[in-house]
Amino acid sequence: MTQTSLTFDIPDNLPSATAQHQTLCAEIAYHNRQYYVLDDPQISDAQYDLLYQQLLSLENAFPQLIDSYSPSQRIGAAPIKAFASVTHAVPMLSLDNAFSQQDLVDFQRRIHERLNHQEPIEFIAEPKMDGLAINIRYLKGKLWQATTRGDGLSGEDVTHNIRTMRSVPLQLTGHDWPSILEVRGEVFISKKDFAAINQQQQQNGDKVFANPRNAAAGTLRQLDPRITAQRPLSLYLYGWGEISADWQQPETYLQTLQQFAEWGLPTNPATQAVIGEQGMDDYYQQLLRQRESLNYEIDGIVYKVNQISWHRELGFTAKFPRWAIARKFPAQEKWTDLLGIDIQVGRTGALTPVARLQPVEVGGVVVSNATLHNQDEIHRKDIRIGDKVIVRRAGDVIPEVVGPVLSLRQTDLAQFSMPSCCPECGSEVIKESDKAVYRCSGGLFCPAQRKRALQHFVSRKAMDIVGLGDKLIDQLCDLEWVKHPDDLYRLEANKLASLERMAQKSADKVIAAINASKNSTLPRFIYALGIPEVGEVTAKNLAYYFKSLERLIEADYDALLKVDDVGEIVASQVQHFFAQPHNREVIEGLIAEGIHWPKLDEVIDSDTTDSLFAGKVVVLTGSLQHGTREDAKARLEALGAKVTGSISAKTDYLIAGEKAGSKLNKAEQLGVKVLNEEQFMQMMESNHG
């Protein structure tokens, strides 16, 4: 189609306005098809909006141009009171099902016998859309009526909603259409749009849809078309109903679909012609592999004899056409019994409810457990132990419980509640106030959190135990040599050396690093405990505010709120963490193993202190033998020093370890006092002498 100019002046007479109105309607219909059907837009959204605004301006100037076929009328008219029942001119029959390749072999054998035809037969294969069947009737090329399948003989009139769909032409393009044309297809919602609709439903506090098919059906059966217009329904055609005799229909099914496409009607690009049993199976395997990557839900494949004259020769059974069959994919939804709800504790302490199911085969895999996400989701879906539930599995995705079969529910089933104590360690379970997560507060003790808690404890910004990597921690935990952080300080080098890929020298280094970590700082130690929501800065603020671990442990909620950077959530997490006897036992064990730090309660504010470092600007460089530079920084700050990263004329001291570089040269040039590590340690000791 040749595109018109995107700008024009509103004419001053009706004949010119009518011509331009027809041009704009055709242009907008063309771009609707390019965008919504072919996924191949030819103009930008802004240009499309300009076309649409020009149409509205023209219709505003000439209201007599407005009719039900104008693109401006897709937004939806007033709600209807009820759906009218419409009898189909040609019944909308269902299809026979094939559940195995042998069923397809038998299907073809019956066709060969009835036709007395020995050569391989050509079939049209197309995805079996999981949506809602629709019959759309055009009179002289204009959309006249749309009805649901219903019982096959009659359905509901949903014309008011179909008219809102931009993928459905209100006026057929091209020419030579039959005076009566009924096309049949499947109305559906894409996976992406389905997710967006459910997200909006949740935000509005409305019930979410169980699957895209339910969303499409619920949208198409809206009494208010303005709601339907807001939801992105799509359509793919797969056949036809009544066609008037004034049109010479092509000889094949595929040619007929191609003609529909030329008239602007949406057909599925995945439709293919296949030959015989091998072609049918190849297409089945191909689509089965592609199933999860498709942007719409399908539950199988439909095969139809391509030669239309053979349709009449093969005829129908009482229920099905003999020339078509649906090859079903393995079911992705099944019903089964919810036997119980188990609680899994993750590496971060998050509690996840998991459905324990009567084993059932779903999507070719036997499922006995399925995720329930969290308590809010269980309550939203109203799932209860003892329910008959719908279980869904898509590809390799973890199975989930879609919802209960309410019609089969017993009346005395209790609503689910998360446990108050961790099933792994018995510690208190707390709910994060701003999230749906329930979490075990026994971080140092809980077996489920063991490896992650230890990995955090030994990390560089925590206790900084060099050589204790993730793989070694995994080994120690798997052998149950280390259950809690204090167990690390009871390890022996000879025992470590017996591990795979651990020589005596490496073991000695690890033990040396563990022992060196005993000389720590209070901020580091608090951070190493892994209290939820407590990072480095918060740990430092807590240490400097309370001055001692004992006062921090005994602090109540109100006292914690007085600390900088501590709000309600952090205060709650800290209080719950220290309230757990298990956590306090591990902390006592760590102290008993010799972990210590400078006493912050002996440090006085920098403006009145006698500390040699009070108010001084200090820079650290090089490698230190007695702890890390982070340790030294924390100790200096505890004594009132300001530790910076660069040398200037304002710097009072440069503490230079081994391999000091350019900072040492610059300090000497500026006349900054340089301390080696031994001098630094002597000054530190004099502050506590």
PDB file of N, CA, C and O in Angstrom, residues 334-345 351-360 362 366-375 377-378 381-392 398-404 416 418:
ATOM      1  N   LYS A 334      -2.439 -30.281  35.507  1.00  0.00           N
ATOM      2  CA  LYS A 334      -3.153 -31.453  35.997  1.00  0.00           C
ATOM      3  C   LYS A 334      -3.755 -31.129  37.366  1.00  0.00           C
ATOM      4  O   LYS A 334      -3.330 -30.195  38.036  1.00  0.00           O
ATOM      5  N   TRP A 335      -4.742 -31.927  37.764  1.00  0.00           N
ATOM      6  CA  TRP A 335      -5.328 -31.818  39.102  1.00  0.00           C
ATOM      7  C   TRP A 335      -4.735 -32.902  39.991  1.00  0.00           C
ATOM      8  O   TRP A 335      -4.545 -34.050  39.566  1.00  0.00           O
ATOM      9  N   THR A 336      -4.443 -32.548  41.225  1.00  0.00           N
ATOM     10  CA  THR A 336      -3.974 -33.536  42.191  1.00  0.00           C
ATOM     11  C   THR A 336      -4.268 -33.040  43.598  1.00  0.00           C
ATOM     12  O   THR A 336      -4.753 -31.922  43.781  1.00  0.00           O
ATOM     13  N   ASP A 337      -3.959 -33.871  44.603  1.00  0.00           N
ATOM     14  CA  ASP A 337      -4.262 -33.517  45.996  1.00  0.00           C
ATOM     15  C   ASP A 337      -3.078 -32.816  46.644  1.00  0.00           C
ATOM     16  O   ASP A 337      -1.919 -33.235  46.496  1.00  0.00           O
ATOM     17  N   LEU A 338      -3.361 -31.747  47.386  1.00  0.00           N
ATOM     18  CA  LEU A 338      -2.346 -31.058  48.179  1.00  0.00           C
ATOM     19  C   LEU A 338      -2.278 -31.749  49.538  1.00  0.00           C
ATOM     20  O   LEU A 338      -3.144 -31.564  50.387  1.00  0.00           O
ATOM     21  N   LEU A 339      -1.225 -32.547  49.730  1.00  0.00           N
ATOM     22  CA  LEU A 339      -1.107 -33.351  50.948  1.00  0.00           C
ATOM     23  C   LEU A 339      -0.584 -32.540  52.121  1.00  0.00           C
ATOM     24  O   LEU A 339      -0.879 -32.852  53.279  1.00  0.00           O
ATOM     25  N   GLY A 340       0.213 -31.536  51.848  1.00  0.00           N
ATOM     26  CA  GLY A 340       0.779 -30.728  52.928  1.00  0.00           C
ATOM     27  C   GLY A 340       1.579 -29.587  52.357  1.00  0.00           C
ATOM     28  O   GLY A 340       1.775 -29.468  51.143  1.00  0.00           O
ATOM     29  N   ILE A 341       2.050 -28.712  53.246  1.00  0.00           N
ATOM     30  CA  ILE A 341       2.904 -27.596  52.843  1.00  0.00           C
ATOM     31  C   ILE A 341       4.166 -27.649  53.703  1.00  0.00           C
ATOM     32  O   ILE A 341       4.103 -27.483  54.924  1.00  0.00           O
ATOM     33  N   ASP A 342       5.289 -27.942  53.065  1.00  0.00           N
ATOM     34  CA  ASP A 342       6.575 -28.005  53.764  1.00  0.00           C
ATOM     35  C   ASP A 342       7.274 -26.653  53.652  1.00  0.00           C
ATOM     36  O   ASP A 342       7.025 -25.886  52.717  1.00  0.00           O
ATOM     37  N   ILE A 343       8.151 -26.385  54.595  1.00  0.00           N
ATOM     38  CA  ILE A 343       8.878 -25.122  54.609  1.00  0.00           C
ATOM     39  C   ILE A 343      10.357 -25.389  54.338  1.00  0.00           C
ATOM     40  O   ILE A 343      10.999 -26.161  55.043  1.00  0.00           O
ATOM     41  N   GLN A 344      10.886 -24.754  53.313  1.00  0.00           N
ATOM     42  CA  GLN A 344      12.309 -24.832  53.002  1.00  0.00           C
ATOM     43  C   GLN A 344      12.984 -23.535  53.443  1.00  0.00           C
ATOM     44  O   GLN A 344      12.452 -22.452  53.216  1.00  0.00           O
ATOM     45  N   VAL A 345      14.149 -23.674  54.081  1.00  0.00           N
ATOM     46  CA  VAL A 345      14.903 -22.508  54.529  1.00  0.00           C
ATOM     47  C   VAL A 345      16.099 -22.339  53.601  1.00  0.00           C
ATOM     48  O   VAL A 345      16.917 -23.241  53.456  1.00  0.00           O
ATOM     49  N   LEU A 351      12.267 -18.221  54.269  1.00  0.00           N
ATOM     50  CA  LEU A 351      11.421 -19.410  54.336  1.00  0.00           C
ATOM     51  C   LEU A 351      10.510 -19.450  53.113  1.00  0.00           C
ATOM     52  O   LEU A 351       9.816 -18.472  52.815  1.00  0.00           O
ATOM     53  N   THR A 352      10.517 -20.572  52.414  1.00  0.00           N
ATOM     54  CA  THR A 352       9.688 -20.735  51.221  1.00  0.00           C
ATOM     55  C   THR A 352       8.749 -21.916  51.405  1.00  0.00           C
ATOM     56  O   THR A 352       9.208 -23.032  51.659  1.00  0.00           O
ATOM     57  N   PRO A 353       7.434 -21.689  51.297  1.00  0.00           N
ATOM     58  CA  PRO A 353       6.494 -22.804  51.380  1.00  0.00           C
ATOM     59  C   PRO A 353       6.487 -23.614  50.084  1.00  0.00           C
ATOM     60  O   PRO A 353       6.488 -23.046  48.990  1.00  0.00           O
ATOM     61  N   VAL A 354       6.505 -24.928  50.220  1.00  0.00           N
ATOM     62  CA  VAL A 354       6.526 -25.826  49.066  1.00  0.00           C
ATOM     63  C   VAL A 354       5.373 -26.820  49.204  1.00  0.00           C
ATOM     64  O   VAL A 354       5.201 -27.442  50.264  1.00  0.00           O
ATOM     65  N   ALA A 355       4.584 -26.950  48.153  1.00  0.00           N
ATOM     66  CA  ALA A 355       3.454 -27.870  48.169  1.00  0.00           C
ATOM     67  C   ALA A 355       3.934 -29.317  48.083  1.00  0.00           C
ATOM     68  O   ALA A 355       4.741 -29.650  47.220  1.00  0.00           O
ATOM     69  N   ARG A 356       3.452 -30.157  48.993  1.00  0.00           N
ATOM     70  CA  ARG A 356       3.703 -31.599  48.927  1.00  0.00           C
ATOM     71  C   ARG A 356       2.464 -32.227  48.306  1.00  0.00           C
ATOM     72  O   ARG A 356       1.376 -32.190  48.871  1.00  0.00           O
ATOM     73  N   LEU A 357       2.641 -32.798  47.109  1.00  0.00           N
ATOM     74  CA  LEU A 357       1.514 -33.225  46.284  1.00  0.00           C
ATOM     75  C   LEU A 357       1.428 -34.734  46.148  1.00  0.00           C
ATOM     76  O   LEU A 357       2.434 -35.431  46.259  1.00  0.00           O
ATOM     77  N   GLN A 358       0.221 -35.211  45.900  1.00  0.00           N
ATOM     78  CA  GLN A 358       0.060 -36.573  45.433  1.00  0.00           C
ATOM     79  C   GLN A 358       0.728 -36.629  44.058  1.00  0.00           C
ATOM     80  O   GLN A 358       0.357 -35.860  43.164  1.00  0.00           O
ATOM     81  N   PRO A 359       1.763 -37.465  43.876  1.00  0.00           N
ATOM     82  CA  PRO A 359       2.516 -37.436  42.616  1.00  0.00           C
ATOM     83  C   PRO A 359       1.618 -37.523  41.391  1.00  0.00           C
ATOM     84  O   PRO A 359       0.672 -38.328  41.345  1.00  0.00           O
ATOM     85  N   VAL A 360       1.897 -36.664  40.397  1.00  0.00           N
ATOM     86  CA  VAL A 360       1.103 -36.621  39.175  1.00  0.00           C
ATOM     87  C   VAL A 360       2.025 -36.264  38.025  1.00  0.00           C
ATOM     88  O   VAL A 360       2.973 -35.494  38.186  1.00  0.00           O
ATOM     89  N   VAL A 362       2.975 -34.269  34.907  1.00  0.00           N
ATOM     90  CA  VAL A 362       2.631 -32.983  34.297  1.00  0.00           C
ATOM     91  C   VAL A 362       3.699 -32.648  33.273  1.00  0.00           C
ATOM     92  O   VAL A 362       4.877 -32.581  33.606  1.00  0.00           O
ATOM     93  N   VAL A 366       6.961 -36.475  36.374  1.00  0.00           N
ATOM     94  CA  VAL A 366       6.199 -36.746  37.591  1.00  0.00           C
ATOM     95  C   VAL A 366       6.516 -35.663  38.614  1.00  0.00           C
ATOM     96  O   VAL A 366       7.678 -35.444  38.975  1.00  0.00           O
ATOM     97  N   VAL A 367       5.485 -34.979  39.075  1.00  0.00           N
ATOM     98  CA  VAL A 367       5.638 -33.863  40.007  1.00  0.00           C
ATOM     99  C   VAL A 367       5.066 -34.259  41.364  1.00  0.00           C
ATOM    100  O   VAL A 367       3.927 -34.720  41.460  1.00  0.00           O
ATOM    101  N   SER A 368       5.870 -34.112  42.406  1.00  0.00           N
ATOM    102  CA  SER A 368       5.402 -34.369  43.762  1.00  0.00           C
ATOM    103  C   SER A 368       5.547 -33.144  44.659  1.00  0.00           C
ATOM    104  O   SER A 368       5.018 -33.112  45.764  1.00  0.00           O
ATOM    105  N   ASN A 369       6.280 -32.125  44.167  1.00  0.00           N
ATOM    106  CA  ASN A 369       6.439 -30.870  44.908  1.00  0.00           C
ATOM    107  C   ASN A 369       6.298 -29.709  43.943  1.00  0.00           C
ATOM    108  O   ASN A 369       6.636 -29.819  42.763  1.00  0.00           O
ATOM    109  N   ALA A 370       5.809 -28.602  44.445  1.00  0.00           N
ATOM    110  CA  ALA A 370       5.655 -27.410  43.609  1.00  0.00           C
ATOM    111  C   ALA A 370       5.784 -26.172  44.471  1.00  0.00           C
ATOM    112  O   ALA A 370       5.359 -26.164  45.628  1.00  0.00           O
ATOM    113  N   THR A 371       6.363 -25.132  43.913  1.00  0.00           N
ATOM    114  CA  THR A 371       6.564 -23.918  44.678  1.00  0.00           C
ATOM    115  C   THR A 371       5.241 -23.209  44.970  1.00  0.00           C
ATOM    116  O   THR A 371       4.318 -23.219  44.147  1.00  0.00           O
ATOM    117  N   LEU A 372       5.170 -22.595  46.157  1.00  0.00           N
ATOM    118  CA  LEU A 372       4.024 -21.766  46.533  1.00  0.00           C
ATOM    119  C   LEU A 372       4.450 -20.323  46.775  1.00  0.00           C
ATOM    120  O   LEU A 372       3.640 -19.495  47.196  1.00  0.00           O
ATOM    121  N   HIS A 373       5.724 -20.031  46.581  1.00  0.00           N
ATOM    122  CA  HIS A 373       6.296 -18.676  46.638  1.00  0.00           C
ATOM    123  C   HIS A 373       6.334 -18.097  48.049  1.00  0.00           C
ATOM    124  O   HIS A 373       7.392 -17.987  48.648  1.00  0.00           O
ATOM    125  N   ASN A 374       5.205 -17.684  48.589  1.00  0.00           N
ATOM    126  CA  ASN A 374       5.172 -17.075  49.920  1.00  0.00           C
ATOM    127  C   ASN A 374       3.750 -17.106  50.465  1.00  0.00           C
ATOM    128  O   ASN A 374       2.808 -17.493  49.760  1.00  0.00           O
ATOM    129  N   GLN A 375       3.601 -16.695  51.728  1.00  0.00           N
ATOM    130  CA  GLN A 375       2.286 -16.765  52.367  1.00  0.00           C
ATOM    131  C   GLN A 375       1.280 -15.849  51.671  1.00  0.00           C
ATOM    132  O   GLN A 375       0.106 -16.222  51.514  1.00  0.00           O
ATOM    133  N   GLU A 377       1.060 -15.102  48.583  1.00  0.00           N
ATOM    134  CA  GLU A 377       0.609 -15.751  47.354  1.00  0.00           C
ATOM    135  C   GLU A 377      -0.367 -16.893  47.679  1.00  0.00           C
ATOM    136  O   GLU A 377      -1.357 -17.091  46.969  1.00  0.00           O
ATOM    137  N   ILE A 378      -0.103 -17.632  48.740  1.00  0.00           N
ATOM    138  CA  ILE A 378      -1.001 -18.720  49.146  1.00  0.00           C
ATOM    139  C   ILE A 378      -2.368 -18.162  49.510  1.00  0.00           C
ATOM    140  O   ILE A 378      -3.412 -18.700  49.116  1.00  0.00           O
ATOM    141  N   LYS A 381      -4.255 -16.863  46.364  1.00  0.00           N
ATOM    142  CA  LYS A 381      -4.849 -17.953  45.586  1.00  0.00           C
ATOM    143  C   LYS A 381      -5.837 -18.781  46.408  1.00  0.00           C
ATOM    144  O   LYS A 381      -6.542 -19.627  45.862  1.00  0.00           O
ATOM    145  N   ASP A 382      -5.859 -18.538  47.717  1.00  0.00           N
ATOM    146  CA  ASP A 382      -6.730 -19.276  48.648  1.00  0.00           C
ATOM    147  C   ASP A 382      -6.485 -20.785  48.543  1.00  0.00           C
ATOM    148  O   ASP A 382      -7.397 -21.582  48.349  1.00  0.00           O
ATOM    149  N   ILE A 383      -5.213 -21.174  48.709  1.00  0.00           N
ATOM    150  CA  ILE A 383      -4.821 -22.583  48.662  1.00  0.00           C
ATOM    151  C   ILE A 383      -4.782 -23.126  50.084  1.00  0.00           C
ATOM    152  O   ILE A 383      -4.193 -22.496  50.971  1.00  0.00           O
ATOM    153  N   ARG A 384      -5.374 -24.305  50.307  1.00  0.00           N
ATOM    154  CA  ARG A 384      -5.417 -24.887  51.645  1.00  0.00           C
ATOM    155  C   ARG A 384      -5.039 -26.370  51.597  1.00  0.00           C
ATOM    156  O   ARG A 384      -5.338 -27.067  50.621  1.00  0.00           O
ATOM    157  N   ILE A 385      -4.369 -26.819  52.642  1.00  0.00           N
ATOM    158  CA  ILE A 385      -3.985 -28.230  52.728  1.00  0.00           C
ATOM    159  C   ILE A 385      -5.242 -29.089  52.693  1.00  0.00           C
ATOM    160  O   ILE A 385      -6.198 -28.851  53.440  1.00  0.00           O
ATOM    161  N   GLY A 386      -5.244 -30.103  51.811  1.00  0.00           N
ATOM    162  CA  GLY A 386      -6.408 -30.943  51.620  1.00  0.00           C
ATOM    163  C   GLY A 386      -7.177 -30.611  50.355  1.00  0.00           C
ATOM    164  O   GLY A 386      -8.060 -31.368  49.946  1.00  0.00           O
ATOM    165  N   ASP A 387      -6.842 -29.490  49.720  1.00  0.00           N
ATOM    166  CA  ASP A 387      -7.504 -29.091  48.476  1.00  0.00           C
ATOM    167  C   ASP A 387      -7.135 -30.016  47.330  1.00  0.00           C
ATOM    168  O   ASP A 387      -6.053 -30.616  47.311  1.00  0.00           O
ATOM    169  N   LYS A 388      -8.020 -30.107  46.365  1.00  0.00           N
ATOM    170  CA  LYS A 388      -7.665 -30.574  45.031  1.00  0.00           C
ATOM    171  C   LYS A 388      -7.147 -29.338  44.300  1.00  0.00           C
ATOM    172  O   LYS A 388      -7.831 -28.317  44.239  1.00  0.00           O
ATOM    173  N   VAL A 389      -5.901 -29.408  43.800  1.00  0.00           N
ATOM    174  CA  VAL A 389      -5.283 -28.217  43.224  1.00  0.00           C
ATOM    175  C   VAL A 389      -4.891 -28.446  41.771  1.00  0.00           C
ATOM    176  O   VAL A 389      -4.722 -29.587  41.321  1.00  0.00           O
ATOM    177  N   ILE A 390      -4.747 -27.332  41.050  1.00  0.00           N
ATOM    178  CA  ILE A 390      -4.290 -27.354  39.657  1.00  0.00           C
ATOM    179  C   ILE A 390      -2.788 -27.111  39.658  1.00  0.00           C
ATOM    180  O   ILE A 390      -2.318 -26.099  40.183  1.00  0.00           O
ATOM    181  N   VAL A 391      -2.038 -28.030  39.084  1.00  0.00           N
ATOM    182  CA  VAL A 391      -0.577 -27.920  39.042  1.00  0.00           C
ATOM    183  C   VAL A 391      -0.156 -27.655  37.609  1.00  0.00           C
ATOM    184  O   VAL A 391      -0.624 -28.311  36.677  1.00  0.00           O
ATOM    185  N   ARG A 392       0.724 -26.697  37.449  1.00  0.00           N
ATOM    186  CA  ARG A 392       1.178 -26.312  36.112  1.00  0.00           C
ATOM    187  C   ARG A 392       2.688 -26.450  36.020  1.00  0.00           C
ATOM    188  O   ARG A 392       3.412 -26.120  36.947  1.00  0.00           O
ATOM    189  N   ILE A 398      10.177 -24.649  37.245  1.00  0.00           N
ATOM    190  CA  ILE A 398       9.747 -25.348  38.452  1.00  0.00           C
ATOM    191  C   ILE A 398       8.221 -25.382  38.492  1.00  0.00           C
ATOM    192  O   ILE A 398       7.576 -24.361  38.279  1.00  0.00           O
ATOM    193  N   PRO A 399       7.620 -26.531  38.768  1.00  0.00           N
ATOM    194  CA  PRO A 399       6.154 -26.599  38.803  1.00  0.00           C
ATOM    195  C   PRO A 399       5.588 -25.660  39.857  1.00  0.00           C
ATOM    196  O   PRO A 399       6.203 -25.406  40.892  1.00  0.00           O
ATOM    197  N   GLU A 400       4.396 -25.139  39.590  1.00  0.00           N
ATOM    198  CA  GLU A 400       3.730 -24.285  40.558  1.00  0.00           C
ATOM    199  C   GLU A 400       2.266 -24.680  40.660  1.00  0.00           C
ATOM    200  O   GLU A 400       1.685 -25.265  39.744  1.00  0.00           O
ATOM    201  N   VAL A 401       1.684 -24.331  41.813  1.00  0.00           N
ATOM    202  CA  VAL A 401       0.263 -24.573  42.028  1.00  0.00           C
ATOM    203  C   VAL A 401      -0.493 -23.350  41.529  1.00  0.00           C
ATOM    204  O   VAL A 401      -0.314 -22.237  42.053  1.00  0.00           O
ATOM    205  N   VAL A 402      -1.330 -23.546  40.509  1.00  0.00           N
ATOM    206  CA  VAL A 402      -2.082 -22.438  39.927  1.00  0.00           C
ATOM    207  C   VAL A 402      -3.171 -21.973  40.875  1.00  0.00           C
ATOM    208  O   VAL A 402      -3.404 -20.784  41.062  1.00  0.00           O
ATOM    209  N   GLY A 403      -3.856 -22.930  41.513  1.00  0.00           N
ATOM    210  CA  GLY A 403      -4.928 -22.592  42.423  1.00  0.00           C
ATOM    211  C   GLY A 403      -5.730 -23.817  42.801  1.00  0.00           C
ATOM    212  O   GLY A 403      -5.491 -24.921  42.294  1.00  0.00           O
ATOM    213  N   PRO A 404      -6.699 -23.654  43.700  1.00  0.00           N
ATOM    214  CA  PRO A 404      -7.513 -24.791  44.118  1.00  0.00           C
ATOM    215  C   PRO A 404      -8.712 -25.011  43.192  1.00  0.00           C
ATOM    216  O   PRO A 404      -9.117 -24.102  42.465  1.00  0.00           O
ATOM    217  N   PHE A 416      -3.683 -21.390  55.653  1.00  0.00           N
ATOM    218  CA  PHE A 416      -2.273 -21.635  55.959  1.00  0.00           C
ATOM    219  C   PHE A 416      -1.637 -20.443  56.671  1.00  0.00           C
ATOM    220  O   PHE A 416      -1.931 -19.288  56.355  1.00  0.00           O
ATOM    221  N   MET A 418       2.423 -19.234  58.132  1.00  0.00           N
ATOM    222  CA  MET A 418       3.845 -19.557  58.233  1.00  0.00           C
ATOM    223  C   MET A 418       4.189 -19.888  59.683  1.00  0.00           C
ATOM    224  O   MET A 418       3.576 -19.342  60.618  1.00  0.00           O
TER     225      MET A 418
END
